[in-house]
mmCIF file of C-alpha atoms and ligand atoms in Angstrom:
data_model
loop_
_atom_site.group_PDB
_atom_site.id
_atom_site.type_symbol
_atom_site.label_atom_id
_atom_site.label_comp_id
_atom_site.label_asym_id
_atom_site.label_seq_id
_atom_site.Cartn_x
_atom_site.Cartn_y
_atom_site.Cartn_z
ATOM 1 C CA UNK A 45 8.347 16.917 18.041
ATOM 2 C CA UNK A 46 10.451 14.735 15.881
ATOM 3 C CA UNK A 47 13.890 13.748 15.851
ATOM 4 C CA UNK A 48 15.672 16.655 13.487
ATOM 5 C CA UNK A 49 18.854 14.408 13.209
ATOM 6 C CA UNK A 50 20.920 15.060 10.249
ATOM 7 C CA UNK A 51 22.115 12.012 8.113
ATOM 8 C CA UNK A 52 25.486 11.849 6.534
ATOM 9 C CA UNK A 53 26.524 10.318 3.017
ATOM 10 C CA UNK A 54 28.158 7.436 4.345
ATOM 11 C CA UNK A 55 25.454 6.628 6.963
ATOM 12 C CA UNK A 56 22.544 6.987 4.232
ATOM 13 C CA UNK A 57 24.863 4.632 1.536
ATOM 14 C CA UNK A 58 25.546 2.162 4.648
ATOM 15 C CA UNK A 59 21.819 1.960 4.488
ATOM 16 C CA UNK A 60 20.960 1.513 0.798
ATOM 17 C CA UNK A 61 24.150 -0.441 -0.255
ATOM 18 C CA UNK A 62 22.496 -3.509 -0.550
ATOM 19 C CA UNK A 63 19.880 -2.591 -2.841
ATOM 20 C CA UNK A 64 19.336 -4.542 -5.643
ATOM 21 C CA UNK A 65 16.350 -3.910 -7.335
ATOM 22 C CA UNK A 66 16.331 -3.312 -11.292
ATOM 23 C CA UNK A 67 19.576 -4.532 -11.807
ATOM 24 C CA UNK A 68 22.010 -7.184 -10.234
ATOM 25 C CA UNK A 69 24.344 -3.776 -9.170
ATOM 26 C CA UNK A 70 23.102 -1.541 -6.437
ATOM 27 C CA UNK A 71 21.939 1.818 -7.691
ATOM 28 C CA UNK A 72 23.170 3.933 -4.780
ATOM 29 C CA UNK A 73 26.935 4.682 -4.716
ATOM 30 C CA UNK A 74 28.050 6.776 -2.191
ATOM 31 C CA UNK A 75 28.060 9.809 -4.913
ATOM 32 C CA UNK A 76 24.251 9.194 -5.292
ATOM 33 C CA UNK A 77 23.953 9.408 -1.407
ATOM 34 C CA UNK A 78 26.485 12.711 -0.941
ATOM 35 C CA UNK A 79 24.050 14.433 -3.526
ATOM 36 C CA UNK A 80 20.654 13.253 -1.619
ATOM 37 C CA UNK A 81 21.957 13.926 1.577
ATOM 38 C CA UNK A 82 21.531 18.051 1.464
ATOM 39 C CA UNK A 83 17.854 17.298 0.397
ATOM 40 C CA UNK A 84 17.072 14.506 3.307
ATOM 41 C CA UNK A 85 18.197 17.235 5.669
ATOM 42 C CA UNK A 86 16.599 19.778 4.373
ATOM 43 C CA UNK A 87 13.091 17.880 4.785
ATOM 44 C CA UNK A 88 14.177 16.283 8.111
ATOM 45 C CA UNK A 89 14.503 19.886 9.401
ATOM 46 C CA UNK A 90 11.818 21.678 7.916
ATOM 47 C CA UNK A 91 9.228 18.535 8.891
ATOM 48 C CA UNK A 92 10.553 19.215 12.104
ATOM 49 C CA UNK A 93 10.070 22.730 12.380
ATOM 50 C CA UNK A 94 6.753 22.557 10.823
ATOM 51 C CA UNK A 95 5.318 19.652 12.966
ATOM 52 C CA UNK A 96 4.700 17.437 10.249
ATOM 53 C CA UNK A 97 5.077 13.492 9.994
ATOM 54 C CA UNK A 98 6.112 11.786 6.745
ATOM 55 C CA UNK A 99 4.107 8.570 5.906
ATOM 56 C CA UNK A 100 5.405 6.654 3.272
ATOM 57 C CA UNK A 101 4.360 3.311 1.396
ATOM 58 C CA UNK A 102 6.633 0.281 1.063
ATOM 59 C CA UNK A 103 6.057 1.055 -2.716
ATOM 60 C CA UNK A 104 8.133 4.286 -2.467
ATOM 61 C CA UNK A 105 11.834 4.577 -4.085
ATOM 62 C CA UNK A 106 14.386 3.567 -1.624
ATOM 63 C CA UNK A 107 16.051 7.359 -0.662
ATOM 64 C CA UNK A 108 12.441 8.611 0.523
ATOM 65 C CA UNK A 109 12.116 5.589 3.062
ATOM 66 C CA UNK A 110 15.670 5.284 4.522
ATOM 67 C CA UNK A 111 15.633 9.223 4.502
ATOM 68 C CA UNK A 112 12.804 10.923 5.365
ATOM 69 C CA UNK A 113 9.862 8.278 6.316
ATOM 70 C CA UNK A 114 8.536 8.839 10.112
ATOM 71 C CA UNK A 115 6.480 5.606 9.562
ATOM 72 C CA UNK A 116 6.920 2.637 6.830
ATOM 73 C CA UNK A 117 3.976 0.616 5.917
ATOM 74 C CA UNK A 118 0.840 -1.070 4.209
ATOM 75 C CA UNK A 119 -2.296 0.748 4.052
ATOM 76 C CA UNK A 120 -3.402 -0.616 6.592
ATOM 77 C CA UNK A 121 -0.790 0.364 9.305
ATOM 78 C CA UNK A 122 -0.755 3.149 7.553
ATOM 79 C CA UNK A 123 -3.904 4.717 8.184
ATOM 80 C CA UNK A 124 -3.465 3.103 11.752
ATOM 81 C CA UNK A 125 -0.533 5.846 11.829
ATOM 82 C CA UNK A 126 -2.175 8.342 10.577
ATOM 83 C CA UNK A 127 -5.229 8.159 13.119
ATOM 84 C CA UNK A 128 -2.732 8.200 15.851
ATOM 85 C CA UNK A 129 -0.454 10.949 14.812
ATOM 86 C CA UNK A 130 -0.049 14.041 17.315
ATOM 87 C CA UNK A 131 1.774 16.030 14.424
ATOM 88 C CA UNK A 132 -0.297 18.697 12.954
ATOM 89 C CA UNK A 133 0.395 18.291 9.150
ATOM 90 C CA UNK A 134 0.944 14.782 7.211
ATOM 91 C CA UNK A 135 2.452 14.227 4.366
ATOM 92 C CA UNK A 136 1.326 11.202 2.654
ATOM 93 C CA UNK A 137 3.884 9.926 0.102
ATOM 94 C CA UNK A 138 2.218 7.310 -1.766
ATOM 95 C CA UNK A 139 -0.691 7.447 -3.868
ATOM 96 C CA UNK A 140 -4.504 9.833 -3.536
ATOM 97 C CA UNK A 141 -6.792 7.440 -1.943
ATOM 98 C CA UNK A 142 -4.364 6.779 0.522
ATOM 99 C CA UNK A 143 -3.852 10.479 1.108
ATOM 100 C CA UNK A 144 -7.651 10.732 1.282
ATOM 101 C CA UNK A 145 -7.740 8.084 3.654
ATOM 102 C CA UNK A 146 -5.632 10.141 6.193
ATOM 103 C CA UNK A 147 -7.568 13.212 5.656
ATOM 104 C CA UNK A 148 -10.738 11.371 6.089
ATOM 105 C CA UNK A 149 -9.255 9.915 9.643
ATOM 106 C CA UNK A 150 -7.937 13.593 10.550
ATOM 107 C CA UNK A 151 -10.271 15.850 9.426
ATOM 108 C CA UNK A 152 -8.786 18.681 11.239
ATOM 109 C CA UNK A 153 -5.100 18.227 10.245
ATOM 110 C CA UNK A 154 -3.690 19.326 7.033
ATOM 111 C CA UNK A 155 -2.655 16.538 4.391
ATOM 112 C CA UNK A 156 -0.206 17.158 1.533
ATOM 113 C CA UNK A 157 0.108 14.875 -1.304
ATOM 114 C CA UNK A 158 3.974 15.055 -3.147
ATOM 115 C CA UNK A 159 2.962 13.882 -6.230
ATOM 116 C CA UNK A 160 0.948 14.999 -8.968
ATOM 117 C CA UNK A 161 0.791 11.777 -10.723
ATOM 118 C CA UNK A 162 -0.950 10.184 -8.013
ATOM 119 C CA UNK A 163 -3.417 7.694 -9.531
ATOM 120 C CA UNK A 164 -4.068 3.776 -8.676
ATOM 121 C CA UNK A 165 -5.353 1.442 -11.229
ATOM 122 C CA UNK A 166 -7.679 0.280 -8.922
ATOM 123 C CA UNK A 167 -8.618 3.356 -7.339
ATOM 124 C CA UNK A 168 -9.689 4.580 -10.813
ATOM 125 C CA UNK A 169 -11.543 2.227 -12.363
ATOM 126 C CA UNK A 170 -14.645 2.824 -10.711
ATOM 127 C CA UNK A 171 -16.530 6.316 -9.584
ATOM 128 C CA UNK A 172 -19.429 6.802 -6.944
ATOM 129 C CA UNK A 173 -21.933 6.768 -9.838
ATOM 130 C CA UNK A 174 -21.297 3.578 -11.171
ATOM 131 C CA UNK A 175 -21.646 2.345 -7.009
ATOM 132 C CA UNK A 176 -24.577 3.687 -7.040
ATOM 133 C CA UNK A 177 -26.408 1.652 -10.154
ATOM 134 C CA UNK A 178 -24.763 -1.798 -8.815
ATOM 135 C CA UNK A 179 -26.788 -1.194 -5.376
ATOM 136 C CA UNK A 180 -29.559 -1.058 -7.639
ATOM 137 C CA UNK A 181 -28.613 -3.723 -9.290
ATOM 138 C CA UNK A 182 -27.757 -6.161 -5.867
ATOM 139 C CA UNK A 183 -30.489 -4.424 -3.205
ATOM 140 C CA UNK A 184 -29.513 -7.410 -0.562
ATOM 141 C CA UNK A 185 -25.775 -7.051 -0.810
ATOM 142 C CA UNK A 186 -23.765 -5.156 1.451
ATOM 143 C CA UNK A 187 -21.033 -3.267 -0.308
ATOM 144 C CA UNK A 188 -17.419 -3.901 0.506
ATOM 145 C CA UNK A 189 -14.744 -1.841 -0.654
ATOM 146 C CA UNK A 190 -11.244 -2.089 -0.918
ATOM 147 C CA UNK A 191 -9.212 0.552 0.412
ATOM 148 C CA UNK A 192 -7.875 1.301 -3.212
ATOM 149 C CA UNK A 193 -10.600 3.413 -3.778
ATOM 150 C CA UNK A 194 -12.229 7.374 -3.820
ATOM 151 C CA UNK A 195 -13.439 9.245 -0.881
ATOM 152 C CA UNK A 196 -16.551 9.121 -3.256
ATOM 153 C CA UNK A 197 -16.962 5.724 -3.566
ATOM 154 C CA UNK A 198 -16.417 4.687 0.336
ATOM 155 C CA UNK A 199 -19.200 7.185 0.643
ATOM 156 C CA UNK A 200 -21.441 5.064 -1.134
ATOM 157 C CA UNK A 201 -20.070 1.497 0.034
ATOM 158 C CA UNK A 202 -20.940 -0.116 3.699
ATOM 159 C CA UNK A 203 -17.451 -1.207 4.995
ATOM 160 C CA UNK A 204 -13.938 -0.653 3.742
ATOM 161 C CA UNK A 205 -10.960 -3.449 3.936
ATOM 162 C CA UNK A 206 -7.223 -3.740 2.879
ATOM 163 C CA UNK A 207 -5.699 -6.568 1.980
ATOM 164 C CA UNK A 208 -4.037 -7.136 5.026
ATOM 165 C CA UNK A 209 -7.635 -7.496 6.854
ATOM 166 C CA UNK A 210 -10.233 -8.553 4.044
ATOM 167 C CA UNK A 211 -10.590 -12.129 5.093
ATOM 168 C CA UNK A 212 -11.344 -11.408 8.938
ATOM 169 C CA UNK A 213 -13.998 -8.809 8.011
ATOM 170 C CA UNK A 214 -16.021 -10.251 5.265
ATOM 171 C CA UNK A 215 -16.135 -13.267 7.199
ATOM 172 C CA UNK A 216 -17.666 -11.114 10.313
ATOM 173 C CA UNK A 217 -19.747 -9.128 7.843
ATOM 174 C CA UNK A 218 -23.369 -10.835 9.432
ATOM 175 C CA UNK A 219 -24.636 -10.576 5.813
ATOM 176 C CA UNK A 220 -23.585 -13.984 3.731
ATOM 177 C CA UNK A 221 -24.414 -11.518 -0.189
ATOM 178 C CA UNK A 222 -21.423 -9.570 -0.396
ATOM 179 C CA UNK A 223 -20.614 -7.179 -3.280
ATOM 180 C CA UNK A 224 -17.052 -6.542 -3.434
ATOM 181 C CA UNK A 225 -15.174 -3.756 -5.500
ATOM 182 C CA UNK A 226 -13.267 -3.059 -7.319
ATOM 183 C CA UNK A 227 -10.050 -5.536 -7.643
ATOM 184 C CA UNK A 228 -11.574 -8.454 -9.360
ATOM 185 C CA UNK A 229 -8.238 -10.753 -8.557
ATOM 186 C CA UNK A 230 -8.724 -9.878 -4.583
ATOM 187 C CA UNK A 231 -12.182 -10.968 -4.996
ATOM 188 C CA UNK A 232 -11.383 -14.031 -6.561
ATOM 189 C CA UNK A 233 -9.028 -14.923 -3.825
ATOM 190 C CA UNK A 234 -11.239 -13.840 -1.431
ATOM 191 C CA UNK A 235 -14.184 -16.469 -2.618
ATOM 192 C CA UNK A 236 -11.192 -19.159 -2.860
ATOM 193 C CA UNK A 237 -10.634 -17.974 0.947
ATOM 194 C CA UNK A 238 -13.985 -18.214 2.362
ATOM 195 C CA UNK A 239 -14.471 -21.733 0.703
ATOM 196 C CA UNK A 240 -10.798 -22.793 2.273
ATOM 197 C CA UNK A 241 -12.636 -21.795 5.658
ATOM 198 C CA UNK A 242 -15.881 -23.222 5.276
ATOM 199 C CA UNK A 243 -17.418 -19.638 5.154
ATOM 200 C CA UNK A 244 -20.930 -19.658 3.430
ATOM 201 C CA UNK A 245 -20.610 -16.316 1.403
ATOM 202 C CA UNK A 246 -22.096 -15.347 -2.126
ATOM 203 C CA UNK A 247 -19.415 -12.878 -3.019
ATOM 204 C CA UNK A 248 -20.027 -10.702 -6.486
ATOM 205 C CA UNK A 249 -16.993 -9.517 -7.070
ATOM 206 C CA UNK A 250 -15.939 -5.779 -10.221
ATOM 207 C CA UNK A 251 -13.950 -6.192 -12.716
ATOM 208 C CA UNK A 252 -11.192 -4.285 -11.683
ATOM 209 C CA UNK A 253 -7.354 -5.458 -11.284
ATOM 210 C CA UNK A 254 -3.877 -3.632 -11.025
ATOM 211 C CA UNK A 255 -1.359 -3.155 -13.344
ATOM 212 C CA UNK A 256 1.649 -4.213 -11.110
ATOM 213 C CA UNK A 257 0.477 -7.585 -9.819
ATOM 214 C CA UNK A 258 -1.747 -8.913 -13.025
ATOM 215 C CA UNK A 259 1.472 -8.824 -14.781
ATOM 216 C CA UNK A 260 2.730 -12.232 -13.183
ATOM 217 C CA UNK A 261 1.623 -15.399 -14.334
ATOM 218 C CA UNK A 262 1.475 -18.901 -13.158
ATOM 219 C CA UNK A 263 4.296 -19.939 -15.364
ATOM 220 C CA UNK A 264 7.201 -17.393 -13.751
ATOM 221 C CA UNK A 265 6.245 -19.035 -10.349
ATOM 222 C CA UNK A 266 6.606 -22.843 -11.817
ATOM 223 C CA UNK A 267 10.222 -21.331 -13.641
ATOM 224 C CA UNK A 268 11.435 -19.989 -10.218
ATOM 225 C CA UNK A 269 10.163 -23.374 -8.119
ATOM 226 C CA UNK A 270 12.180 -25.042 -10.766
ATOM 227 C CA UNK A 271 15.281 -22.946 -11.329
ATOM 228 C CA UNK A 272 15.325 -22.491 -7.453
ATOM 229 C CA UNK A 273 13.616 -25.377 -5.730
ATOM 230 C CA UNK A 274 14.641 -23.849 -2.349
ATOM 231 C CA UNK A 275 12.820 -20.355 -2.128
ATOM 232 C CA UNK A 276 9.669 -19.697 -0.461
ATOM 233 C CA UNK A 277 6.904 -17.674 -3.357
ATOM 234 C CA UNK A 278 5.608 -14.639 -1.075
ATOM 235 C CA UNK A 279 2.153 -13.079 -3.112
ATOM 236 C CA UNK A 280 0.351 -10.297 -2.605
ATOM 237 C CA UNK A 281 -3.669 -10.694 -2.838
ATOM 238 C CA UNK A 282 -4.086 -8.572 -5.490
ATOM 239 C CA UNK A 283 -2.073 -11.201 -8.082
ATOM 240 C CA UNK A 284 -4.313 -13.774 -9.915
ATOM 241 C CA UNK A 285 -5.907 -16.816 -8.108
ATOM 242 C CA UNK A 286 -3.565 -19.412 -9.950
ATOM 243 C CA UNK A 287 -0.473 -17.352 -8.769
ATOM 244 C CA UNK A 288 -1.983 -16.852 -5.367
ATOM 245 C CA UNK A 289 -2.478 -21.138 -5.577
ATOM 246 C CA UNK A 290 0.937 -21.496 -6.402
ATOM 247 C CA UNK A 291 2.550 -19.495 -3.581
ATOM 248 C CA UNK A 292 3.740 -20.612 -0.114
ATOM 249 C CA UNK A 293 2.281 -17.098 1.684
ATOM 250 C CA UNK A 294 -0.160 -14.512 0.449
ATOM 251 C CA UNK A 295 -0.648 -11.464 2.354
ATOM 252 C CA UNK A 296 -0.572 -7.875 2.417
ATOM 253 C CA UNK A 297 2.975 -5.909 2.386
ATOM 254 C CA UNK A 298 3.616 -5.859 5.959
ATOM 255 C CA UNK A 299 2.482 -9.755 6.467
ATOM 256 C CA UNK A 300 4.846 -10.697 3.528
ATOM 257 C CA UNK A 301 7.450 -8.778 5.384
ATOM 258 C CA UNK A 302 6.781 -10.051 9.123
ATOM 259 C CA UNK A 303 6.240 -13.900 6.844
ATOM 260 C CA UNK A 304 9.954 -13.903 5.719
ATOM 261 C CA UNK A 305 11.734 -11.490 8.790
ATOM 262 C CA UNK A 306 9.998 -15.100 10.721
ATOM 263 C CA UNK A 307 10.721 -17.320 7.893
ATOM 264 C CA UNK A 308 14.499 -19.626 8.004
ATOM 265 C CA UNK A 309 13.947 -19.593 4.477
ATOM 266 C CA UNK A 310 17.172 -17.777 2.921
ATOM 267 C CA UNK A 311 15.417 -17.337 -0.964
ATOM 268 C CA UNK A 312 12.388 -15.238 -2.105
ATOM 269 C CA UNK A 313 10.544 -14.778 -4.652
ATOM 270 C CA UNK A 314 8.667 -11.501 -4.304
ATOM 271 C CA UNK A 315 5.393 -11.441 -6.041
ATOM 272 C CA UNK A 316 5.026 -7.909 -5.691
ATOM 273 C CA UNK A 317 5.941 -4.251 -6.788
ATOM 274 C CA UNK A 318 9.940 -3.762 -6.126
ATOM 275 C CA UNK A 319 8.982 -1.603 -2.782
ATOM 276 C CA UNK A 320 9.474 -4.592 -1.124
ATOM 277 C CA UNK A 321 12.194 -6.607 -2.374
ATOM 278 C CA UNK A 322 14.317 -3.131 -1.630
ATOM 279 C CA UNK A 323 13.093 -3.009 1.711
ATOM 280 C CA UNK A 324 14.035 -6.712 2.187
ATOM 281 C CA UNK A 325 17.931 -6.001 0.720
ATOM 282 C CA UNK A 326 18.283 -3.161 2.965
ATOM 283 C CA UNK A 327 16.580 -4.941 6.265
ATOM 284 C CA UNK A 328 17.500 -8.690 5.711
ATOM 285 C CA UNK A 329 20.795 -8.665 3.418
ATOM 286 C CA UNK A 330 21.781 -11.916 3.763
ATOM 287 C CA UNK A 331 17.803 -13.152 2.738
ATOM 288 C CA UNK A 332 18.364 -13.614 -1.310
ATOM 289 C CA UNK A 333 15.929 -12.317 -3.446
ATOM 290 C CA UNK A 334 15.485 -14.110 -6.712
ATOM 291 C CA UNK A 335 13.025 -13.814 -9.710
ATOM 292 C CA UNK A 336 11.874 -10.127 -10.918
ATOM 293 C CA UNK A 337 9.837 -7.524 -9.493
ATOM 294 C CA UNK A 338 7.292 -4.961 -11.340
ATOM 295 C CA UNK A 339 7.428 -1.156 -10.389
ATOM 296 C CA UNK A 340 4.280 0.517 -9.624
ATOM 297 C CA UNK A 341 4.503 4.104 -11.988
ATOM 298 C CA UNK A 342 1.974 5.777 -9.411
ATOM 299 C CA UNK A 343 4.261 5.058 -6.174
ATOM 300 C CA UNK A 344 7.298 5.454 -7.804
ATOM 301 C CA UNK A 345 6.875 9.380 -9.169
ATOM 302 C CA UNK A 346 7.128 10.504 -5.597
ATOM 303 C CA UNK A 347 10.409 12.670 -5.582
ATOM 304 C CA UNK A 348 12.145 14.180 -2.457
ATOM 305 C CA UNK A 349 12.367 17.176 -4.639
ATOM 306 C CA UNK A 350 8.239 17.143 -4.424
ATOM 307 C CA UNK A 351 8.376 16.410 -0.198
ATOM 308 C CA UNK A 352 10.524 19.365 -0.036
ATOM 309 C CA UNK A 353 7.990 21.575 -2.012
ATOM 310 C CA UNK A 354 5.240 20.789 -0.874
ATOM 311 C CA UNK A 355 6.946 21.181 2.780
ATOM 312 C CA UNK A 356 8.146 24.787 2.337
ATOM 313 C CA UNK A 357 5.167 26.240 0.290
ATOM 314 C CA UNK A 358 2.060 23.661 -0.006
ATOM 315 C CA UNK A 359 -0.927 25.226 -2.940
ATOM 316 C CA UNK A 360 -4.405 24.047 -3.202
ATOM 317 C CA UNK A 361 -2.931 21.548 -5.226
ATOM 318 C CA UNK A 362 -0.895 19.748 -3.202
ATOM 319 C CA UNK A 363 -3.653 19.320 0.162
ATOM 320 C CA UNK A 364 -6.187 16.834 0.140
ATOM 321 C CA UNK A 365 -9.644 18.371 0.300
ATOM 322 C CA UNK A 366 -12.940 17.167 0.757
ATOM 323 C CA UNK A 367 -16.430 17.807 1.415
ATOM 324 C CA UNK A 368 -17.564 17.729 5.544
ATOM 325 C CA UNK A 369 -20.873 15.674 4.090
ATOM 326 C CA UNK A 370 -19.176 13.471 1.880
ATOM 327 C CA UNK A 371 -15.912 12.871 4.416
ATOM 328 C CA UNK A 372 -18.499 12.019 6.418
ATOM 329 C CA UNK A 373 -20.049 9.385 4.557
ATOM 330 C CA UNK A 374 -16.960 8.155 3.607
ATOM 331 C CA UNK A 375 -15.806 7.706 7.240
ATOM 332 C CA UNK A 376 -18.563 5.502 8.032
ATOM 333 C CA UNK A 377 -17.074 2.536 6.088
ATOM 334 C CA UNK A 378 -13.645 2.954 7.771
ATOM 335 C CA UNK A 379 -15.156 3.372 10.836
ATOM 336 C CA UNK A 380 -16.815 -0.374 10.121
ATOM 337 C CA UNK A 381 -13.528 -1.361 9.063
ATOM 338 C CA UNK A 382 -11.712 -0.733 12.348
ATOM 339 C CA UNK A 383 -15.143 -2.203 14.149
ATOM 340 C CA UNK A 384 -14.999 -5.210 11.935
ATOM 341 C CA UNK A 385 -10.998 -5.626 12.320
ATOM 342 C CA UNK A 386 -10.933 -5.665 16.065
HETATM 343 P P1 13P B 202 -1.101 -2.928 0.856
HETATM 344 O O1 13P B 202 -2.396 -2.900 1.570
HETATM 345 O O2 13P B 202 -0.404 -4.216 0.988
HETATM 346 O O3 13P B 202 -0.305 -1.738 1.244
HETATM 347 O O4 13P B 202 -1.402 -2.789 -0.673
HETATM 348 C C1 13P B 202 -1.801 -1.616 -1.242
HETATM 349 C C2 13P B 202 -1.535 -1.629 -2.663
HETATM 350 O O5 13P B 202 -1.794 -0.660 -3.340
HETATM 351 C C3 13P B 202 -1.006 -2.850 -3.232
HETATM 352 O O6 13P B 202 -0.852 -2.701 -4.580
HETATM 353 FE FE1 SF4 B 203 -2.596 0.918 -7.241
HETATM 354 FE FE2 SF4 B 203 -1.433 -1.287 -8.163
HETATM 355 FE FE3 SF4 B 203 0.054 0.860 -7.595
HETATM 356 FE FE4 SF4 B 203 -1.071 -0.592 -5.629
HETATM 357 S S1 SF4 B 203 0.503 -1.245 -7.054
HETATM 358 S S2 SF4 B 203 -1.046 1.631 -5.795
HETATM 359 S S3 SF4 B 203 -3.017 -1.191 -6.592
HETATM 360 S S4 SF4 B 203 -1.531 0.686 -9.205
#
């Protein structure tokens, strides 16, 4: 069973104090903290009691980490986490297809999803039907998929990836046509990638992209190089190519954060959502952040209001469920994806 510690005010502001993110002054005061508190141990004892583990993106606001998180991550470690949980119920605070994802690697345990506004750019912008008429289309290809996707359309795709593992598996992928879907920036990196390597691959790549990291442009990473000639550019692989060119590390969340926890670097500049740059304040405080950060909407509506509900008194609503035939299908592109990975 887990720890049912309770936190105090003071402990949880010692934590968050340092957060800077959307502002130059820290958000939490110790107020903010004494009114969270009650909440954070009202979850804490509950998940406890109910023999559930939290799982929360990076991506998710700052109190719902530091407070109630059993394991921080990418999706990637992630849905590592969530294949070896022993708890009987999860509750996956970040966005659908990554609740899916657990469900789909714990068919037999009970998934709850906080929020209701629980979308992903990516994840959205292409269904199973539309799959199915591009393997028409490219007969010869096999059909990656990100992980930002539906349980649908990882039923119709050969092998799933996440950013944090993309490059290894296409690369071991024994077919050189690759169809890739649906983040059309990834893609783009990941053909720039395979050519850095010397990796014969014809790579057709969606059109998808995401809302949080298409918003920076090549000329806010030549402002920061100039205003601060010192800090190391950290990008994830979803930004665009000339971004990802102009940055000293790409990599999914948890390789940006292992990059600068290694890095003697003492400036940043986080091309990512803000996730990240709070989790750096908090974890590294005397690493300086500089340049902005972009807020994911989807990430960000999770509420420890919405943990606690769906805790206490989960609906329909609130559990991920899904076909036995089409979780099946689904499962066999993960299962490629840990195969691949190795
Ligand atoms: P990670 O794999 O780095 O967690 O990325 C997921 C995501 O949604 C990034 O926008
Ligand atoms: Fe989806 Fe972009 Fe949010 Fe990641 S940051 S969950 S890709 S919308």
């Amino acid at each position: 069973m887990l720890s049912t510690k309770t936190m105090t005010a003071e402990q949880l502001y010692a934590r968050l104090k340092n957060i800077k993110v959307g502002g130059s002054f820290c958000q939490f005061s110790l107020k903010k903290c004494q009114e969270l508190v009650p909440l954070i141990n009202e979850i804490n004892r509950l998940k406890a009691e109910k023999n559930a583990v939290i799982l929360v993106h990076t991506y998710v606001s700052p109190e719902i980490v530091y407070g109630v998180g059993d394991y921080i991550g990418d999706s990637y470690g992630l849905s590592k986490n969530a294949m070896e949980t022993d708890a009987k119920t999860i509750v996956f605070v970040a966005v659908r297809f990554m609740g899916e994802t657990a469900k789909i690697l714990n068919p037999e345990k009970e998934v709850l999803i906080p929020s209701d506004y629980n979308g992903c750019d990516l994840a959205d912008c292409i269904d199973a039907a539309k799959v199915r008429e591009l393997r028409k289309q490219f007969p010869n290809h096999t059909f990656v998929c990100y992980i930002n996707t539906s349980c649908e359309v990882k039923a119709e795709c050969d092998v799933c990836v996440t950013s944090a593992n993309v490059v290894k598996i296409i690369e071991r992928i024994p077919n050189n046509n690759i169809y890739f879907l649906p983040d059309n920036l990834m893609g783009q990196n990941l053909i720039e990638s395979m050519k850095k390597l010397g990796v014969k691959k014809n790579i057709e790549i969606f059109s998808g992209s995401c809302c949080v990291h298409r918003d920076y442009h090549v000329d806010d990473v030549l402002r920061i190089r100039t205003e601060y000639p010192d800090a190391k550019i950290v990008s994830h692989p979803e930004c665009r190519p000339e971004v990802c060119k102009e940055s000293d590390f790409v990599g999914s969340t948890s390789q940006m954060f292992k990059y600068i926890r290694e890095s003697l670097s003492e400036q940043f500049m986080m091309i990512t959502e803000c996730g990240l740059s709070s989790r750096l304040n908090v974890e590294f405080p005397d690493k300086k952040i500089v340049g902005s950060c972009t807020l994911c909407p989807f990430m960000k509506s999770n509420t420890l209001a919405d943990i606690l509900r769906v805790l206490k008194n989960p609906t329909d609503k609130d559990r991920v469920i899904i076909d036995p035939e089409l979780l099946k299908r689904a499962k066999k592109s993960l299962d490629k994806m840990f195969e691949y990975g190795k």
